[in-house]
Short mmCIF file of C-alpha atoms in Angstrom, two decimals:
data_model
loop_
_atom_site.label_atom_id
_atom_site.label_comp_id
_atom_site.label_asym_id
_atom_site.label_seq_id
_atom_site.Cartn_x
_atom_site.Cartn_y
_atom_site.Cartn_z
CA MET A 1 -15.44 17.00 -1.82
CA VAL A 2 -13.99 13.76 -2.74
CA PRO A 3 -11.90 14.16 -5.61
CA HIS A 4 -13.23 12.93 -9.13
CA ALA A 5 -9.75 12.47 -10.65
CA TRP A 6 -6.53 11.20 -9.23
CA TYR A 7 -3.38 13.46 -9.94
CA ASN A 8 -0.32 11.81 -11.41
CA ALA A 9 2.53 14.09 -9.75
CA LEU A 10 5.35 12.94 -12.63
CA PRO A 11 4.64 15.71 -15.03
CA ASP A 12 5.24 18.33 -12.28
CA LEU A 13 8.13 16.78 -10.69
CA GLY A 14 9.71 16.20 -14.04
CA LEU A 15 10.77 12.95 -12.66
CA THR A 16 11.65 9.68 -15.54
CA LEU A 17 12.17 7.27 -13.13
CA PRO A 18 14.64 4.04 -13.77
CA PRO A 19 13.27 1.47 -16.03
CA ASP A 20 12.60 -1.98 -14.45
CA VAL A 21 14.88 -4.87 -15.40
CA GLY A 22 14.15 -8.65 -15.89
CA GLY A 23 15.92 -11.41 -13.41
CA ALA A 24 14.93 -14.66 -13.58
CA PRO A 25 11.51 -16.16 -15.28
CA ARG A 26 8.98 -16.11 -13.01
CA PRO A 27 7.45 -19.54 -11.70
CA ALA A 28 4.65 -19.20 -12.55
CA ARG A 29 2.17 -18.47 -16.22
CA ALA A 30 2.95 -15.74 -17.82
CA GLU A 31 -0.96 -14.69 -17.92
CA GLY A 32 -1.81 -14.56 -14.18
CA LEU A 33 1.65 -12.08 -13.94
CA GLN A 34 -0.19 -9.07 -17.03
CA VAL A 35 -1.30 -5.81 -15.17
CA PRO A 36 -4.13 -3.83 -17.01
CA ALA A 37 -3.69 -2.06 -19.31
CA SER A 38 -5.22 0.96 -18.19
CA LEU A 39 -2.96 0.59 -15.17
CA LEU A 40 0.10 0.77 -17.85
CA ARG A 41 -1.69 3.50 -18.84
CA GLN A 42 -1.67 5.56 -15.14
CA GLU A 43 2.30 4.42 -14.42
CA MET A 44 3.46 5.81 -17.69
CA SER A 45 0.87 8.59 -18.42
CA THR A 46 1.64 12.13 -18.51
CA ARG A 47 -1.55 13.81 -17.71
CA ARG A 48 -1.48 15.46 -14.78
CA TRP A 49 -5.05 13.84 -14.17
CA ILE A 50 -6.76 10.65 -13.99
CA THR A 51 -10.44 10.17 -13.64
CA ILE A 52 -11.85 7.62 -11.46
CA PRO A 53 -13.87 5.26 -12.50
CA GLU A 54 -17.43 6.29 -11.19
CA PRO A 55 -18.42 2.96 -10.13
CA VAL A 56 -14.36 3.08 -7.57
CA ARG A 57 -15.36 6.53 -6.35
CA GLU A 58 -19.11 6.51 -5.82
CA HIS A 59 -17.69 2.94 -3.36
CA TYR A 60 -15.42 6.42 -2.34
CA LEU A 61 -18.25 8.07 -1.37
CA GLY A 62 -18.97 5.46 1.73
CA TRP A 63 -16.15 6.48 3.54
CA ARG A 64 -14.94 9.89 1.83
CA PRO A 65 -13.59 12.25 2.57
CA THR A 66 -11.76 11.17 5.56
CA PRO A 67 -11.66 14.41 7.91
CA LEU A 68 -8.83 16.24 8.92
CA ARG A 69 -8.55 16.88 12.57
CA ARG A 70 -6.62 19.58 14.48
CA ALA A 71 -4.89 16.96 17.66
CA PRO A 72 -4.60 20.23 20.38
CA ALA A 73 -5.61 17.72 23.61
CA PHE A 74 -2.16 16.02 22.14
CA GLU A 75 -0.15 19.49 21.62
CA ARG A 76 -1.48 20.41 25.49
CA SER A 77 0.12 16.79 26.73
CA ILE A 78 3.73 17.15 24.43
CA GLY A 79 3.88 20.63 25.63
CA THR A 80 4.40 22.13 22.36
CA LYS A 81 3.10 25.74 20.78
CA SER A 82 3.29 24.30 16.75
CA ARG A 83 -0.06 22.84 15.61
CA ILE A 84 -0.57 19.35 14.92
CA TYR A 85 -2.53 17.70 12.04
CA TYR A 86 -4.15 14.71 11.46
CA LYS A 87 -5.72 12.69 8.10
CA TYR A 88 -7.13 9.74 9.46
CA GLU A 89 -7.57 6.82 6.92
CA GLY A 90 -9.09 4.72 9.17
CA GLY A 91 -13.17 5.16 9.06
CA ASN A 92 -13.67 2.29 6.46
CA LEU A 93 -14.14 -2.06 6.39
CA SER A 94 -10.54 -2.46 6.08
CA GLY A 95 -9.65 -0.23 8.30
CA SER A 96 -6.40 1.50 6.31
CA HIS A 97 -5.96 3.81 3.60
CA LYS A 98 -5.14 0.63 1.49
CA LEU A 99 -8.89 -0.03 0.92
CA ASN A 100 -8.26 3.83 -2.00
CA THR A 101 -6.39 1.60 -4.48
CA ALA A 102 -8.31 -1.91 -3.87
CA LEU A 103 -10.67 -0.45 -5.13
CA ALA A 104 -9.34 0.53 -7.87
CA GLN A 105 -7.29 -2.50 -8.88
CA ALA A 106 -9.88 -5.27 -8.67
CA TYR A 107 -12.24 -2.74 -10.53
CA TYR A 108 -9.39 -2.24 -13.36
CA TYR A 109 -8.55 -6.40 -12.90
CA LYS A 110 -12.32 -7.25 -13.33
CA LYS A 111 -12.63 -5.31 -16.26
CA ALA A 112 -9.92 -7.10 -17.77
CA GLY A 113 -11.19 -10.66 -16.78
CA ALA A 114 -10.19 -11.71 -13.42
CA ARG A 115 -11.60 -14.02 -11.95
CA CYS A 116 -9.11 -13.96 -9.53
CA LEU A 117 -6.70 -12.00 -6.84
CA THR A 118 -3.87 -13.46 -5.75
CA VAL A 119 -1.62 -10.57 -3.07
CA GLY A 120 1.24 -10.62 -0.40
CA THR A 121 0.86 -8.85 2.54
CA GLY A 122 2.80 -7.68 5.97
CA ALA A 123 0.48 -6.53 8.69
CA GLY A 124 -2.45 -7.16 7.12
CA GLN A 125 -3.93 -4.37 6.08
CA TRP A 126 -3.50 -5.04 2.01
CA GLY A 127 -4.80 -8.19 2.33
CA THR A 128 -8.08 -6.92 3.94
CA ALA A 129 -8.19 -4.10 1.30
CA MET A 130 -8.29 -6.43 -1.52
CA ALA A 131 -10.79 -9.09 0.44
CA ALA A 132 -13.00 -6.28 0.66
CA ALA A 133 -12.12 -5.09 -2.71
CA CYS A 134 -12.75 -8.57 -4.40
CA SER A 135 -16.05 -9.30 -2.20
CA VAL A 136 -17.61 -5.44 -3.96
CA PHE A 137 -16.44 -6.76 -7.57
CA GLY A 138 -17.76 -9.89 -7.02
CA LEU A 139 -13.69 -11.38 -7.60
CA GLU A 140 -11.69 -14.63 -5.85
CA CYS A 141 -9.65 -13.23 -3.28
CA ARG A 142 -6.12 -15.24 -1.75
CA VAL A 143 -3.43 -13.61 0.51
CA TYR A 144 -0.59 -14.46 1.60
CA MET A 145 0.13 -13.60 5.17
CA VAL A 146 3.78 -12.88 6.51
CA ARG A 147 3.36 -15.41 9.38
CA SER A 148 4.83 -13.63 12.45
CA SER A 149 1.76 -10.78 11.57
CA ALA A 150 -0.66 -13.33 11.23
CA GLU A 151 0.00 -14.98 14.53
CA ALA A 152 0.15 -11.75 16.12
CA LYS A 153 -2.60 -10.20 14.50
CA PRO A 154 -5.44 -13.63 14.65
CA TYR A 155 -8.27 -10.81 13.60
CA ARG A 156 -6.79 -9.56 10.67
CA PRO A 157 -6.85 -13.27 8.93
CA ALA A 158 -10.58 -13.89 10.31
CA LEU A 159 -11.55 -10.12 9.11
CA MET A 160 -10.58 -11.49 5.57
CA ARG A 161 -11.82 -14.75 5.75
CA MET A 162 -14.88 -13.24 6.71
CA LEU A 163 -14.73 -11.42 3.97
CA GLY A 164 -14.63 -14.50 1.52
CA ALA A 165 -10.59 -14.74 0.94
CA GLU A 166 -8.26 -17.84 1.92
CA VAL A 167 -5.78 -16.83 3.96
CA ILE A 168 -2.13 -18.78 4.38
CA SER A 169 0.64 -17.83 6.49
CA SER A 170 4.11 -16.96 4.34
CA PRO A 171 6.50 -19.05 4.16
CA SER A 172 4.05 -22.15 3.26
CA PRO A 173 4.57 -25.39 1.70
CA ARG A 174 1.49 -24.33 -1.05
CA THR A 175 4.43 -22.98 -3.50
CA GLU A 176 8.17 -23.91 -3.83
CA ALA A 177 9.31 -19.97 -3.14
CA GLY A 178 7.69 -20.97 0.74
CA ARG A 179 9.31 -24.30 0.65
CA ARG A 180 12.72 -22.68 -0.21
CA ALA A 181 11.92 -21.01 2.30
CA LEU A 182 11.18 -22.97 5.22
CA ALA A 183 14.42 -25.02 4.14
CA GLU A 184 16.91 -23.11 4.28
CA GLY A 185 15.67 -20.34 7.33
CA ASP A 186 16.53 -21.13 10.92
CA ASP A 187 13.91 -18.01 11.56
CA GLN A 188 9.97 -18.69 10.19
CA SER A 189 7.91 -15.50 11.31
CA GLY A 190 8.39 -14.61 7.49
CA SER A 191 9.02 -11.94 5.09
CA LEU A 192 6.83 -10.14 3.13
CA ALA A 193 9.58 -9.96 -0.09
CA ILE A 194 8.41 -14.30 0.78
CA ALA A 195 4.68 -13.75 1.15
CA LEU A 196 4.81 -11.11 -1.97
CA ALA A 197 6.18 -14.85 -3.86
CA GLU A 198 4.10 -17.29 -2.93
CA ALA A 199 1.56 -14.26 -4.19
CA VAL A 200 3.36 -14.41 -7.34
CA GLU A 201 4.03 -18.03 -7.85
CA ASP A 202 0.41 -18.85 -6.72
CA THR A 203 -1.76 -17.29 -10.53
CA THR A 204 -1.29 -20.89 -12.40
CA GLU A 205 -4.85 -21.70 -12.81
CA PRO A 206 -6.72 -19.08 -15.89
CA HIS A 207 -8.00 -16.00 -15.19
CA THR A 208 -6.13 -15.59 -11.81
CA HIS A 209 -3.88 -12.60 -11.21
CA PHE A 210 -1.41 -11.03 -8.87
CA CYS A 211 -1.94 -8.04 -7.28
CA ALA A 212 0.24 -5.71 -6.51
CA GLY A 213 -0.96 -3.48 -3.15
CA SER A 214 1.63 0.29 -2.38
CA ALA A 215 5.35 0.00 -4.48
CA GLU A 216 3.73 0.34 -7.93
CA THR A 217 3.66 4.06 -9.26
CA TYR A 218 -0.54 3.19 -9.73
CA SER A 219 -1.09 2.54 -6.25
CA LEU A 220 0.60 5.66 -5.04
CA LEU A 221 -1.85 7.82 -7.38
CA HIS A 222 -4.89 6.14 -6.30
CA GLN A 223 -4.03 7.04 -3.11
CA THR A 224 -3.38 10.95 -3.74
CA VAL A 225 -6.93 11.62 -2.55
CA ILE A 226 -5.52 11.93 -0.06
CA GLY A 227 -2.93 14.82 0.11
CA LEU A 228 -5.49 16.20 -2.21
CA GLU A 229 -8.43 16.36 0.20
CA ALA A 230 -5.63 17.03 2.77
CA ILE A 231 -4.61 20.13 0.31
CA GLU A 232 -8.49 21.29 0.07
CA GLN A 233 -9.21 20.34 4.31
CA LEU A 234 -6.18 22.63 5.21
CA THR A 235 -6.96 25.95 2.48
CA ALA A 236 -10.60 25.72 4.76
CA ALA A 237 -9.25 26.12 7.67
CA GLY A 238 -6.93 28.57 7.10
CA GLU A 239 -3.92 26.69 7.42
CA HIS A 240 -0.36 26.02 5.51
CA ALA A 241 1.27 22.91 6.37
CA ASP A 242 5.09 23.05 6.94
CA VAL A 243 5.52 20.08 7.81
CA VAL A 244 4.12 16.41 6.04
CA VAL A 245 4.68 12.94 7.96
CA ALA A 246 3.78 9.52 6.97
CA SER A 247 4.61 6.15 8.07
CA LEU A 248 6.91 4.49 5.04
CA GLY A 249 5.83 0.65 4.41
CA ALA A 250 6.73 0.61 0.22
CA GLY A 251 5.28 3.78 -0.61
CA SER A 252 1.57 3.89 -1.14
CA ASN A 253 0.53 5.51 2.24
CA LEU A 254 3.55 8.17 1.73
CA GLY A 255 3.15 9.13 -1.67
CA GLY A 256 -0.50 9.38 -1.25
CA LEU A 257 -0.34 12.17 1.24
CA VAL A 258 2.82 14.00 0.33
CA LEU A 259 3.15 13.56 -3.48
CA PRO A 260 0.15 16.35 -3.42
CA PHE A 261 2.10 18.78 -1.50
CA LEU A 262 4.85 18.69 -3.97
CA SER A 263 3.51 20.22 -6.19
CA ASP A 264 2.11 23.82 -7.42
CA LEU A 265 -1.57 23.18 -5.86
CA VAL A 266 -0.28 23.85 -2.90
CA GLU A 267 -0.28 27.81 -1.99
CA GLY A 268 2.77 29.33 -0.25
CA GLY A 269 5.34 26.33 -1.58
CA ARG A 270 6.13 23.54 -0.05
CA PRO A 271 6.47 22.45 3.30
CA ARG A 272 9.00 19.35 4.43
CA CYS A 273 7.56 16.24 3.38
CA LEU A 274 8.94 13.82 6.24
CA SER A 275 9.20 9.39 6.15
CA VAL A 276 9.02 7.23 8.95
CA GLU A 277 10.82 4.04 8.76
CA SER A 278 10.96 1.82 12.05
CA THR A 279 15.08 0.93 13.55
CA ALA A 280 13.62 -2.94 12.34
CA CYS A 281 13.22 -1.98 8.62
CA PRO A 282 15.51 2.03 7.63
CA LYS A 283 15.26 0.62 3.46
CA LEU A 284 16.42 4.78 3.47
CA THR A 285 18.17 5.91 6.02
CA ARG A 286 20.57 2.47 6.06
CA GLY A 287 19.85 1.09 2.55
CA ARG A 288 21.10 1.18 -0.93
CA TYR A 289 19.73 2.87 -3.45
CA ALA A 290 20.39 0.43 -6.11
CA TYR A 291 18.99 -2.35 -8.92
CA ASP A 292 16.88 -5.22 -6.68
CA TYR A 293 14.23 -7.91 -6.52
CA VAL A 294 10.83 -6.44 -6.57
CA ASP A 295 10.82 -9.70 -3.94
CA ALA A 296 12.25 -13.14 -2.84
CA SER A 297 10.82 -14.71 -6.58
CA GLY A 298 14.13 -13.12 -8.43
CA SER A 299 12.46 -11.77 -10.97
CA ILE A 300 11.55 -8.49 -11.83
CA MET A 301 13.96 -5.76 -10.60
CA GLN A 302 13.16 -1.90 -10.17
CA LYS A 303 15.83 1.13 -8.48
CA MET A 304 14.70 1.59 -5.19
CA PHE A 305 16.37 2.19 -1.82
CA THR A 306 16.45 -1.71 -0.20
CA LEU A 307 18.37 -3.56 2.35
CA GLY A 308 18.51 -6.28 -0.12
CA SER A 309 16.02 -8.67 -1.30
CA THR A 310 16.66 -11.30 1.38
CA PHE A 311 16.56 -9.23 4.36
CA VAL A 312 14.10 -10.62 7.08
CA PRO A 313 12.97 -7.76 9.55
CA PRO A 314 13.63 -8.79 13.22
CA ASP A 315 10.20 -9.29 15.29
CA MET A 316 8.18 -6.45 15.14
CA HIS A 317 4.96 -5.18 15.72
CA ALA A 318 4.21 -2.56 12.53
CA GLY A 319 4.21 -5.36 10.84
CA GLY A 320 3.04 -3.22 7.13
CA LEU A 321 7.02 -1.71 7.30
CA ARG A 322 8.64 -5.12 6.46
CA TYR A 323 9.05 -4.43 2.82
CA HIS A 324 12.80 -4.57 2.19
CA GLY A 325 12.36 -2.50 -0.63
CA THR A 326 10.38 1.15 -1.74
CA ALA A 327 8.44 2.20 -4.17
CA LYS A 328 10.24 3.97 -7.59
CA LEU A 329 8.30 7.04 -7.18
CA VAL A 330 9.38 7.26 -3.68
CA SER A 331 12.79 6.55 -3.93
CA SER A 332 13.60 9.00 -6.27
CA LEU A 333 11.89 11.65 -4.23
CA TYR A 334 14.62 10.41 -2.10
CA ASP A 335 18.09 10.44 -3.76
CA GLN A 336 16.47 13.88 -5.59
CA GLY A 337 16.00 15.73 -1.41
CA LEU A 338 12.47 16.30 -2.00
CA LEU A 339 12.05 14.13 1.38
CA GLU A 340 13.22 13.53 4.15
CA ALA A 341 12.85 10.35 6.65
CA ARG A 342 13.58 9.51 10.07
CA ALA A 343 14.22 5.48 11.63
CA TYR A 344 12.35 5.13 15.05
CA GLY A 345 12.15 2.45 17.73
CA GLN A 346 9.14 0.76 18.46
CA ARG A 347 8.99 1.35 22.62
CA SER A 348 9.17 5.39 21.39
CA VAL A 349 7.16 5.16 18.90
CA PHE A 350 3.93 3.23 20.90
CA THR A 351 4.54 5.53 23.81
CA SER A 352 4.19 8.92 21.46
CA ALA A 353 1.08 6.70 20.24
CA ALA A 354 -0.86 5.61 23.60
CA GLU A 355 -0.22 9.42 24.40
CA PHE A 356 -1.78 10.02 21.47
CA ALA A 357 -5.04 7.15 22.15
CA ARG A 358 -5.99 8.91 25.74
CA CYS A 359 -6.17 12.36 24.10
CA GLU A 360 -7.49 12.46 20.72
CA GLY A 361 -9.89 8.87 21.53
CA VAL A 362 -8.19 7.78 18.30
CA LEU A 363 -5.94 4.83 18.13
CA PRO A 364 -3.67 4.78 15.38
CA ALA A 365 -1.80 1.37 13.91
CA PRO A 366 1.32 0.49 14.73
CA GLU A 367 2.84 2.13 10.53
CA SER A 368 0.45 5.38 12.11
CA ALA A 369 1.72 5.23 15.58
CA HIS A 370 5.77 6.05 13.35
CA ALA A 371 3.55 8.71 11.73
CA VAL A 372 2.28 10.75 15.59
CA HIS A 373 5.90 10.65 17.12
CA ALA A 374 7.76 11.78 14.24
CA ALA A 375 5.22 15.09 14.04
CA ALA A 376 5.68 15.44 18.09
CA MET A 377 9.54 15.13 17.22
CA GLU A 378 9.36 17.72 14.42
CA ALA A 379 6.76 19.52 16.54
CA ARG A 380 9.44 19.85 19.57
CA ARG A 381 11.95 20.58 18.10
CA ALA A 382 10.11 24.03 15.62
CA ASP A 383 9.43 24.51 19.66
CA ASP A 384 13.05 24.71 20.20
CA GLU A 385 13.95 26.46 16.97
CA GLY A 386 11.12 29.36 17.72
CA ARG A 387 8.89 28.19 15.13
CA GLU A 388 5.22 27.45 15.30
CA ASP A 389 4.64 25.13 12.50
CA CYS A 390 1.36 23.18 10.77
CA VAL A 391 2.53 19.61 11.08
CA VAL A 392 0.21 17.53 9.34
CA LEU A 393 0.41 13.45 9.74
CA GLY A 394 -1.02 10.78 8.02
CA LEU A 395 -2.50 8.22 10.42
CA SER A 396 -2.95 5.67 8.04
CA GLY A 397 -4.79 3.47 10.19
CA HIS A 398 -6.36 2.27 13.36
CA GLY A 399 -5.06 0.38 15.64
CA LEU A 400 -8.04 -1.65 17.08
CA LEU A 401 -7.11 -4.83 15.31
CA ASP A 402 -3.73 -4.81 16.76
CA LEU A 403 -4.47 -4.46 20.62
CA ALA A 404 -1.80 -7.28 21.25
CA ALA A 405 1.38 -4.87 20.06
CA TYR A 406 -0.48 -2.10 22.13
CA ASP A 407 -0.67 -5.07 25.25
CA ASN A 408 2.99 -5.83 24.52
CA PHE A 409 3.31 -2.08 25.44
CA SER A 410 1.76 -1.98 27.92
CA SER A 411 2.72 -4.10 30.58
CA GLY A 412 6.25 -3.80 29.53
CA ALA A 413 7.54 -6.45 27.90
CA MET A 414 8.32 -4.79 25.06
CA VAL A 415 11.31 -4.68 22.91
CA ASP A 416 13.34 -2.09 20.72
CA ALA A 417 13.24 -3.55 17.28
CA VAL A 418 16.82 -2.93 15.24
CA ALA A 419 18.32 -4.41 12.39
CA ASP A 420 20.59 -6.46 12.93
CA ASP A 421 24.57 -4.72 11.01
CA ALA A 422 25.28 -8.30 9.87
CA ALA A 423 22.83 -8.57 8.13
CA ILE A 424 21.83 -6.15 6.31
CA ALA A 425 25.38 -6.81 5.07
CA ARG A 426 24.39 -10.08 4.28
CA ALA A 427 21.24 -9.18 2.40
CA LEU A 428 23.07 -5.74 0.64
CA ALA A 429 25.79 -8.30 -0.75
CA ARG A 430 23.63 -10.08 -2.62
CA LEU A 431 22.66 -7.68 -4.98
CA PRO A 432 22.42 -8.10 -8.14
CA SER A 433 25.60 -6.91 -9.63
CA LEU A 434 23.88 -4.17 -12.11
CA PRO A 435 25.00 -0.75 -12.14
CA GLY A 436 23.81 2.95 -10.37
CA THR A 437 24.19 1.29 -6.78
CA ARG A 438 24.89 3.92 -3.53
CA ARG A 439 24.36 4.17 -0.15
CA ALA A 440 21.69 5.83 1.83
CA ALA A 441 23.53 9.09 3.42
CA THR A 442 21.19 9.85 5.80
CA VAL A 443 21.49 7.85 9.04
CA ASP A 444 19.15 8.91 11.89
#
């Protein structure tokens, strides 16, 4: 059954998140950066359950509940005795989990008087989801998409435009943030921090608002429908998760799946929860827990695990994992030891994803492929340690618009993208000077 309420994990976990800190004034009208009061109340609520508005839930019913499937052919292929289940979020118009919060945010912004939403997007899933949600609720939509992803995934922008959105490759000459990036950098591939800064800046028209996609606590809240459904589906199958695995971009996919599993909603105790990132952008495994800017505009700062807002990852096929930082809620989970982290290179990730597609008939998005690979590694680890674990992975979206990446892999042209130590060091050296910084201790 589709949940009637989102799950707020903060009261159960007893977490108090570090407050946001203001930086330099944003180059935009104050109105464009105002978050609807309804979303702010969700962010600060002490209630365990937040009712899903009926118009939002009605649209959820178009594709939810999403299936939780076992992957027996994949299990046989990798030779494991463990059981691997995947929660598939790719069966909607946007092709990913992003639509869960996009619909909610479009609904609340429309009620608050917005007419146009601006967003920044990496691989394009968030941009596509917001384009779809804006079309549902009668809003205009402008999407700043990381240039390297827009060029590598041309059908993502095509889908957004079909849904009525305007799509701009970032960095662009349209904004001061974009012009500065174009003037200062030899690498024009872009980053999510720059795309976000451009979307923030482009809110000067009346009733135009910037809409954040995956790091804000309320966006993680909206995604908890994933984990709530998964728990109910596992119980119906007579299963209990031993390991829950999800890829990490900014945190909404990961949080949506694992947060309900960290509560007492789960019988038999909490499973191990594992975050999977790319070696190209390894914020948990090689970053620092510190206050940092949430985008390249140098405005709001949050305490998070970060590689620095000026860090630009090397070219990679999982564009949705390019964000320099991590949601403050996910960062707190990792800091408190409630979450583990791994980083993998894209060749091993695509090897597992291609095998999964051949075995199970579902092509994972490059971001989701990281969770597929990590689930295989965890199943093999259980075998080596004499256990038969139940491993649940979040397959956050399909890869049907990422076939250029799979072609690059199949042709043998793909290389592993690994963040350069010197580039990370340079970006971390430019972090704001605030107390309370700590280096990440876990490296894989």
